[in-house]
Amino acid sequence: MSVSIKSPRQIENMREAGRLLAIVHKELHKALKPGMSTWDIDRLGETIIRDFGCIPNFKNYNGYPASICVSVNDEVVHGIPSKEHIIQEGDIVSLDGGLIYNGMHSDAARTWGVGEVSLEAARLMEVTRQSFFEGIKLAKEGNHLFEISAAIQDYVESFGYSVVRDLVGHGIGTHLHEDPQIPNFRQKGRGLKLQAGMTLAVEPMVNAGSYDVEWLDDDWTVVTEDGSLSAHYENTILITKDGCEILTLLPEEQKTGVSDAEK
Ligand code: MF3
Ligand code: CO
């Protein structure tokens, strides 16, 4: 599969897919409280997506059983929502969701602290979020894909954290996962030359300890091998002539990734 350039009409639909997904995340953040189950979060997320008239693109993707991946503490990504998994004060909770609007996909993840979290957890979440912004400073027509990868890795490792190797970001558009793969770590060579109209999901996954991960017996949930905390932050972006547009953040979130009201 080659890397597609989206038409102006497709880009308009992706902007709306992104905006609606940003609202889903905002609502999920507001709702996230100790005592609720990870299943409750998925139910709420899917309800909001369907109320928008959109389709949750994760549901049944390769057999994934939910609309929102909920990954708590040492869970890296792809946690399966469960009525038995109750969120506790002090947890860090990664929420990854996506939707389809008029045939175009969006995909975004946030990691939130529940109530008071440790300083270490807060720092990990902040470094993960900022690593995305460090990476996309290089996201611009004419630059090369792996410049983004290297910038994310350098930033993360300067804090003593590590970037997960076994999972990567991806192109996105008429499908959830399109070419190219987007590693969050250095590669040989420069990679693909970026062109205006490419749409990418950039998604650093950062572990407080080693980068090694393993899969649980449910065949989905990815956890850190050493039990250390992990955070995930992702947005769908559009490459433009002079930079990029972050499609899955609301206007007031563009600089920091968090709306002022929620800080
Ligand atoms: N953002 C995740 C990814 O790109 C979405 C996983 S979709 C799932 O891998 F449905 F497979 F969980
Ligand atoms: Co993704």
mmCIF file of C-alpha atoms and ligand atoms in Angstrom:
data_model
loop_
_atom_site.group_PDB
_atom_site.id
_atom_site.type_symbol
_atom_site.label_atom_id
_atom_site.label_comp_id
_atom_site.label_asym_id
_atom_site.label_seq_id
_atom_site.Cartn_x
_atom_site.Cartn_y
_atom_site.Cartn_z
ATOM 1 C CA MET A 1 0.000 0.000 0.000
ATOM 2 C CA SER A 2 1.432 3.421 -0.852
ATOM 3 C CA VAL A 3 0.978 6.591 1.159
ATOM 4 C CA SER A 4 -2.108 8.438 0.011
ATOM 5 C CA ILE A 5 -2.582 12.168 -0.421
ATOM 6 C CA LYS A 6 -6.059 13.165 0.687
ATOM 7 C CA SER A 7 -8.358 15.247 -1.502
ATOM 8 C CA PRO A 8 -9.704 18.572 -0.196
ATOM 9 C CA ARG A 9 -13.060 16.887 0.394
ATOM 10 C CA GLN A 10 -11.471 14.013 2.320
ATOM 11 C CA ILE A 11 -9.487 16.517 4.367
ATOM 12 C CA GLU A 12 -12.694 18.383 5.278
ATOM 13 C CA ASN A 13 -14.221 15.110 6.480
ATOM 14 C CA MET A 14 -11.079 14.242 8.443
ATOM 15 C CA ARG A 15 -11.174 17.654 10.133
ATOM 16 C CA GLU A 16 -14.693 16.893 11.291
ATOM 17 C CA ALA A 17 -13.773 13.317 12.294
ATOM 18 C CA GLY A 18 -10.942 14.821 14.336
ATOM 19 C CA ARG A 19 -13.012 17.569 15.943
ATOM 20 C CA LEU A 20 -15.722 15.133 17.025
ATOM 21 C CA LEU A 21 -13.119 12.750 18.480
ATOM 22 C CA ALA A 22 -11.576 15.648 20.431
ATOM 23 C CA ILE A 23 -15.008 16.240 21.977
ATOM 24 C CA VAL A 24 -15.296 12.533 22.852
ATOM 25 C CA HIS A 25 -11.973 12.746 24.703
ATOM 26 C CA LYS A 26 -13.013 15.911 26.497
ATOM 27 C CA GLU A 27 -16.224 14.267 27.703
ATOM 28 C CA LEU A 28 -14.404 11.091 28.772
ATOM 29 C CA HIS A 29 -11.904 13.155 30.748
ATOM 30 C CA LYS A 30 -14.741 14.971 32.533
ATOM 31 C CA ALA A 31 -16.399 11.643 33.396
ATOM 32 C CA LEU A 32 -13.263 9.798 34.568
ATOM 33 C CA LYS A 33 -13.635 9.222 38.332
ATOM 34 C CA PRO A 34 -12.429 6.695 40.922
ATOM 35 C CA GLY A 35 -15.006 3.928 41.380
ATOM 36 C CA MET A 36 -16.098 3.686 37.769
ATOM 37 C CA SER A 37 -15.143 0.651 35.729
ATOM 38 C CA THR A 38 -13.119 0.680 32.541
ATOM 39 C CA TRP A 39 -16.268 -0.804 30.937
ATOM 40 C CA ASP A 40 -18.253 2.324 31.961
ATOM 41 C CA ILE A 41 -15.745 4.465 30.058
ATOM 42 C CA ASP A 42 -16.098 2.390 26.918
ATOM 43 C CA ARG A 43 -19.917 2.538 27.121
ATOM 44 C CA LEU A 44 -19.867 6.317 27.473
ATOM 45 C CA GLY A 45 -17.339 6.724 24.643
ATOM 46 C CA GLU A 46 -19.300 4.540 22.252
ATOM 47 C CA THR A 47 -22.563 6.313 23.116
ATOM 48 C CA ILE A 48 -21.080 9.731 22.367
ATOM 49 C CA ILE A 49 -19.562 8.505 19.087
ATOM 50 C CA ARG A 50 -22.872 6.993 17.961
ATOM 51 C CA ASP A 51 -24.844 10.076 19.078
ATOM 52 C CA PHE A 52 -22.642 12.058 16.662
ATOM 53 C CA GLY A 53 -23.849 9.679 13.937
ATOM 54 C CA CYS A 54 -20.329 8.266 13.660
ATOM 55 C CA ILE A 55 -18.968 4.709 13.771
ATOM 56 C CA PRO A 56 -16.459 3.555 16.420
ATOM 57 C CA ASN A 57 -13.639 2.258 14.215
ATOM 58 C CA PHE A 58 -11.917 0.184 16.939
ATOM 59 C CA LYS A 59 -14.970 -1.984 17.588
ATOM 60 C CA ASN A 60 -14.410 -5.435 16.065
ATOM 61 C CA TYR A 61 -11.154 -4.263 14.466
ATOM 62 C CA ASN A 62 -9.235 -7.558 14.160
ATOM 63 C CA GLY A 63 -11.660 -8.804 16.800
ATOM 64 C CA TYR A 64 -11.029 -6.029 19.368
ATOM 65 C CA PRO A 65 -14.244 -6.123 21.455
ATOM 66 C CA ALA A 66 -14.726 -2.449 22.461
ATOM 67 C CA SER A 67 -14.788 1.129 21.142
ATOM 68 C CA ILE A 68 -12.302 2.686 23.569
ATOM 69 C CA CYS A 69 -9.030 1.052 24.633
ATOM 70 C CA VAL A 70 -8.594 1.672 28.374
ATOM 71 C CA SER A 71 -5.065 0.951 29.641
ATOM 72 C CA VAL A 72 -4.312 1.547 33.335
ATOM 73 C CA ASN A 73 -0.868 2.077 34.989
ATOM 74 C CA ASP A 74 1.526 -0.602 33.635
ATOM 75 C CA GLU A 75 -0.840 -1.351 30.738
ATOM 76 C CA VAL A 76 0.672 0.300 27.663
ATOM 77 C CA VAL A 77 -2.136 0.119 25.079
ATOM 78 C CA HIS A 78 -5.133 -1.949 23.927
ATOM 79 C CA GLY A 79 -6.517 -2.631 27.414
ATOM 80 C CA ILE A 80 -9.907 -4.323 27.126
ATOM 81 C CA PRO A 81 -12.657 -2.585 29.117
ATOM 82 C CA SER A 82 -14.070 -4.737 31.924
ATOM 83 C CA LYS A 83 -16.836 -4.377 34.518
ATOM 84 C CA GLU A 84 -14.412 -5.893 37.054
ATOM 85 C CA HIS A 85 -11.659 -3.329 36.508
ATOM 86 C CA ILE A 86 -12.455 -0.417 38.830
ATOM 87 C CA ILE A 87 -10.480 2.786 38.461
ATOM 88 C CA GLN A 88 -8.734 3.919 41.659
ATOM 89 C CA GLU A 89 -7.519 7.279 42.893
ATOM 90 C CA GLY A 90 -3.856 7.629 41.849
ATOM 91 C CA ASP A 91 -4.194 5.548 38.666
ATOM 92 C CA ILE A 92 -2.999 6.809 35.324
ATOM 93 C CA VAL A 93 -5.480 5.884 32.614
ATOM 94 C CA SER A 94 -4.756 5.885 28.887
ATOM 95 C CA LEU A 95 -7.842 6.283 26.717
ATOM 96 C CA ASP A 96 -7.453 5.533 23.012
ATOM 97 C CA GLY A 97 -10.393 6.035 20.686
ATOM 98 C CA GLY A 98 -11.309 6.540 17.086
ATOM 99 C CA LEU A 99 -14.273 7.125 14.843
ATOM 100 C CA ILE A 100 -15.401 7.272 11.229
ATOM 101 C CA TYR A 101 -17.158 10.364 9.854
ATOM 102 C CA ASN A 102 -18.301 10.296 6.214
ATOM 103 C CA GLY A 103 -15.908 7.447 5.489
ATOM 104 C CA MET A 104 -12.859 9.106 7.037
ATOM 105 C CA HIS A 105 -11.118 7.876 10.203
ATOM 106 C CA SER A 106 -9.686 9.693 13.209
ATOM 107 C CA ASP A 107 -7.582 8.191 16.031
ATOM 108 C CA ALA A 108 -6.355 9.832 19.250
ATOM 109 C CA ALA A 109 -5.175 8.874 22.732
ATOM 110 C CA ARG A 110 -4.747 10.738 26.018
ATOM 111 C CA THR A 111 -3.406 9.633 29.390
ATOM 112 C CA TRP A 112 -5.071 11.164 32.456
ATOM 113 C CA GLY A 113 -4.278 10.994 36.154
ATOM 114 C CA VAL A 114 -7.192 10.077 38.430
ATOM 115 C CA GLY A 115 -7.268 12.368 41.465
ATOM 116 C CA GLU A 116 -3.854 12.851 43.070
ATOM 117 C CA VAL A 117 -1.126 10.914 41.254
ATOM 118 C CA SER A 118 2.553 10.507 42.184
ATOM 119 C CA LEU A 119 5.020 13.127 40.946
ATOM 120 C CA GLU A 120 6.673 10.410 38.885
ATOM 121 C CA ALA A 121 3.385 9.515 37.186
ATOM 122 C CA ALA A 122 2.619 13.168 36.480
ATOM 123 C CA ARG A 123 6.068 13.675 34.971
ATOM 124 C CA LEU A 124 5.732 10.572 32.785
ATOM 125 C CA MET A 125 2.375 11.765 31.389
ATOM 126 C CA GLU A 126 3.736 15.249 30.723
ATOM 127 C CA VAL A 127 6.898 13.981 28.990
ATOM 128 C CA THR A 128 4.814 11.623 26.819
ATOM 129 C CA ARG A 129 2.464 14.420 25.751
ATOM 130 C CA GLN A 130 5.315 16.833 25.102
ATOM 131 C CA SER A 131 7.230 14.213 23.077
ATOM 132 C CA PHE A 132 4.370 14.274 20.566
ATOM 133 C CA PHE A 133 4.725 18.064 20.240
ATOM 134 C CA GLU A 134 8.527 17.768 19.928
ATOM 135 C CA GLY A 135 8.039 15.201 17.139
ATOM 136 C CA ILE A 136 5.531 17.193 15.143
ATOM 137 C CA LYS A 137 7.747 20.287 15.110
ATOM 138 C CA LEU A 138 9.391 18.335 12.266
ATOM 139 C CA ALA A 139 6.088 17.396 10.581
ATOM 140 C CA LYS A 140 6.147 19.529 7.465
ATOM 141 C CA GLU A 141 6.148 19.109 3.710
ATOM 142 C CA GLY A 142 9.694 18.343 2.490
ATOM 143 C CA ASN A 143 10.922 16.938 5.812
ATOM 144 C CA HIS A 144 11.423 13.209 6.271
ATOM 145 C CA LEU A 145 9.298 10.912 8.400
ATOM 146 C CA PHE A 146 12.072 9.544 10.596
ATOM 147 C CA GLU A 147 13.050 13.042 11.737
ATOM 148 C CA ILE A 148 9.802 12.909 13.733
ATOM 149 C CA SER A 149 10.744 9.473 15.110
ATOM 150 C CA ALA A 150 14.192 10.624 16.256
ATOM 151 C CA ALA A 151 12.885 13.819 17.874
ATOM 152 C CA ILE A 152 10.386 11.847 19.958
ATOM 153 C CA GLN A 153 13.018 9.356 21.102
ATOM 154 C CA ASP A 154 15.600 12.022 21.975
ATOM 155 C CA TYR A 155 13.119 14.003 24.038
ATOM 156 C CA VAL A 156 11.793 10.954 25.927
ATOM 157 C CA GLU A 157 15.231 9.513 26.682
ATOM 158 C CA SER A 158 16.520 12.868 27.966
ATOM 159 C CA PHE A 159 14.201 12.248 30.944
ATOM 160 C CA GLY A 160 15.446 8.679 31.472
ATOM 161 C CA TYR A 161 12.272 7.116 30.063
ATOM 162 C CA SER A 162 12.043 4.695 27.159
ATOM 163 C CA VAL A 163 10.008 4.507 23.975
ATOM 164 C CA VAL A 164 8.126 1.282 23.208
ATOM 165 C CA ARG A 165 9.598 -0.491 20.173
ATOM 166 C CA ASP A 166 6.965 -3.118 19.405
ATOM 167 C CA LEU A 167 4.155 -0.716 18.451
ATOM 168 C CA VAL A 168 4.233 2.295 16.135
ATOM 169 C CA GLY A 169 2.097 5.097 14.706
ATOM 170 C CA HIS A 170 0.588 4.925 11.237
ATOM 171 C CA GLY A 171 -0.983 6.634 8.272
ATOM 172 C CA ILE A 172 -4.774 7.073 8.549
ATOM 173 C CA GLY A 173 -7.611 8.098 6.231
ATOM 174 C CA THR A 174 -10.103 5.837 4.503
ATOM 175 C CA HIS A 175 -8.710 3.124 6.805
ATOM 176 C CA LEU A 176 -7.676 3.214 10.465
ATOM 177 C CA HIS A 177 -4.220 1.878 9.680
ATOM 178 C CA GLU A 178 -2.561 2.948 6.435
ATOM 179 C CA ASP A 179 1.042 3.247 5.322
ATOM 180 C CA PRO A 180 3.470 4.471 6.482
ATOM 181 C CA GLN A 181 4.388 2.964 9.849
ATOM 182 C CA ILE A 182 5.643 5.708 12.175
ATOM 183 C CA PRO A 183 8.149 4.472 14.778
ATOM 184 C CA ASN A 184 8.770 6.645 17.821
ATOM 185 C CA PHE A 185 12.480 5.813 17.754
ATOM 186 C CA ARG A 186 15.460 6.325 15.464
ATOM 187 C CA GLN A 187 15.611 4.461 12.163
ATOM 188 C CA LYS A 188 18.274 3.897 9.533
ATOM 189 C CA GLY A 189 17.918 6.478 6.793
ATOM 190 C CA ARG A 190 15.486 9.376 6.627
ATOM 191 C CA GLY A 191 12.291 7.617 5.642
ATOM 192 C CA LEU A 192 9.487 8.885 3.477
ATOM 193 C CA LYS A 193 9.487 12.496 2.275
ATOM 194 C CA LEU A 194 6.433 14.221 3.720
ATOM 195 C CA GLN A 195 3.923 15.852 1.395
ATOM 196 C CA ALA A 196 1.006 18.180 2.045
ATOM 197 C CA GLY A 197 -2.214 16.168 2.227
ATOM 198 C CA MET A 198 -0.756 13.167 4.051
ATOM 199 C CA THR A 199 -2.610 12.306 7.249
ATOM 200 C CA LEU A 200 -0.768 10.531 10.052
ATOM 201 C CA ALA A 201 -1.462 9.193 13.540
ATOM 202 C CA VAL A 202 1.598 10.003 15.657
ATOM 203 C CA GLU A 203 1.443 8.094 18.944
ATOM 204 C CA PRO A 204 4.347 7.876 21.368
ATOM 205 C CA MET A 205 4.048 5.112 23.989
ATOM 206 C CA VAL A 206 6.484 5.792 26.824
ATOM 207 C CA ASN A 207 7.556 3.526 29.693
ATOM 208 C CA ALA A 208 9.022 4.779 32.954
ATOM 209 C CA GLY A 209 11.334 1.723 32.970
ATOM 210 C CA SER A 210 12.555 -0.473 30.131
ATOM 211 C CA TYR A 211 10.949 -0.419 26.693
ATOM 212 C CA ASP A 212 10.171 -4.135 26.764
ATOM 213 C CA VAL A 213 6.496 -5.077 26.677
ATOM 214 C CA GLU A 214 4.491 -8.274 26.738
ATOM 215 C CA TRP A 215 1.002 -9.335 25.749
ATOM 216 C CA LEU A 216 -1.507 -10.643 28.296
ATOM 217 C CA ASP A 217 -3.445 -13.875 27.702
ATOM 218 C CA ASP A 218 -6.399 -11.874 26.335
ATOM 219 C CA ASP A 219 -4.154 -11.392 23.243
ATOM 220 C CA TRP A 220 -4.752 -7.631 23.325
ATOM 221 C CA THR A 221 -3.572 -5.924 26.483
ATOM 222 C CA VAL A 222 0.063 -4.823 26.174
ATOM 223 C CA VAL A 223 1.857 -4.341 29.519
ATOM 224 C CA THR A 224 5.364 -3.287 30.506
ATOM 225 C CA GLU A 225 7.556 -6.308 31.174
ATOM 226 C CA ASP A 226 9.092 -4.742 34.296
ATOM 227 C CA GLY A 227 5.751 -3.547 35.694
ATOM 228 C CA SER A 228 6.706 0.134 35.351
ATOM 229 C CA LEU A 229 4.111 2.785 34.486
ATOM 230 C CA SER A 230 3.391 3.598 30.850
ATOM 231 C CA ALA A 231 1.694 6.538 29.113
ATOM 232 C CA HIS A 232 0.323 7.053 25.592
ATOM 233 C CA TYR A 233 -0.509 10.231 23.686
ATOM 234 C CA GLU A 234 -1.760 10.349 20.105
ATOM 235 C CA ASN A 235 -3.262 12.737 17.583
ATOM 236 C CA THR A 236 -4.228 12.526 13.936
ATOM 237 C CA ILE A 237 -2.373 15.225 11.999
ATOM 238 C CA LEU A 238 -2.479 16.672 8.480
ATOM 239 C CA ILE A 239 0.815 17.567 6.784
ATOM 240 C CA THR A 240 0.697 21.036 5.201
ATOM 241 C CA LYS A 241 3.113 23.208 3.177
ATOM 242 C CA ASP A 242 4.484 24.932 6.265
ATOM 243 C CA GLY A 243 3.854 22.502 9.091
ATOM 244 C CA CYS A 244 0.938 20.435 10.232
ATOM 245 C CA GLU A 245 -2.602 20.741 11.514
ATOM 246 C CA ILE A 246 -3.529 18.695 14.581
ATOM 247 C CA LEU A 247 -6.969 17.398 13.645
ATOM 248 C CA THR A 248 -7.893 15.767 16.978
ATOM 249 C CA LEU A 249 -7.398 18.789 19.242
ATOM 250 C CA LEU A 250 -9.947 21.557 19.749
ATOM 251 C CA PRO A 251 -8.785 25.123 18.988
ATOM 252 C CA GLU A 252 -8.213 25.884 22.698
ATOM 253 C CA GLU A 253 -6.112 22.707 23.078
ATOM 254 C CA GLN A 254 -3.776 23.295 20.123
ATOM 255 C CA LYS A 255 -0.736 24.558 22.067
ATOM 256 C CA THR A 256 -0.744 22.236 25.052
ATOM 257 C CA GLY A 257 -3.070 19.372 24.241
ATOM 258 C CA VAL A 258 -5.250 20.209 27.254
ATOM 259 C CA SER A 259 -8.097 22.722 27.240
ATOM 260 C CA ASP A 260 -7.675 25.542 29.743
ATOM 261 C CA ALA A 261 -10.800 24.561 31.599
ATOM 262 C CA GLU A 262 -9.317 21.148 32.376
ATOM 263 C CA LYS A 263 -5.832 22.142 33.504
HETATM 264 N N1 MF3 B 1 -4.513 3.794 18.291
HETATM 265 C C1 MF3 B 1 -4.501 2.352 18.250
HETATM 266 C C2 MF3 B 1 -3.592 1.888 17.165
HETATM 267 O O1 MF3 B 1 -3.343 2.627 16.263
HETATM 268 C C3 MF3 B 1 -5.823 1.807 18.004
HETATM 269 C C4 MF3 B 1 -5.917 0.359 18.219
HETATM 270 S S1 MF3 B 1 -7.308 -0.155 17.515
HETATM 271 C C5 MF3 B 1 -7.823 -1.579 18.212
HETATM 272 O O2 MF3 B 1 -3.080 0.779 17.209
HETATM 273 F F1 MF3 B 1 -9.062 -1.647 17.922
HETATM 274 F F2 MF3 B 1 -7.162 -2.524 17.661
HETATM 275 F F3 MF3 B 1 -7.624 -1.583 19.513
HETATM 276 CO CO CO B 2 -3.296 4.775 16.333
#
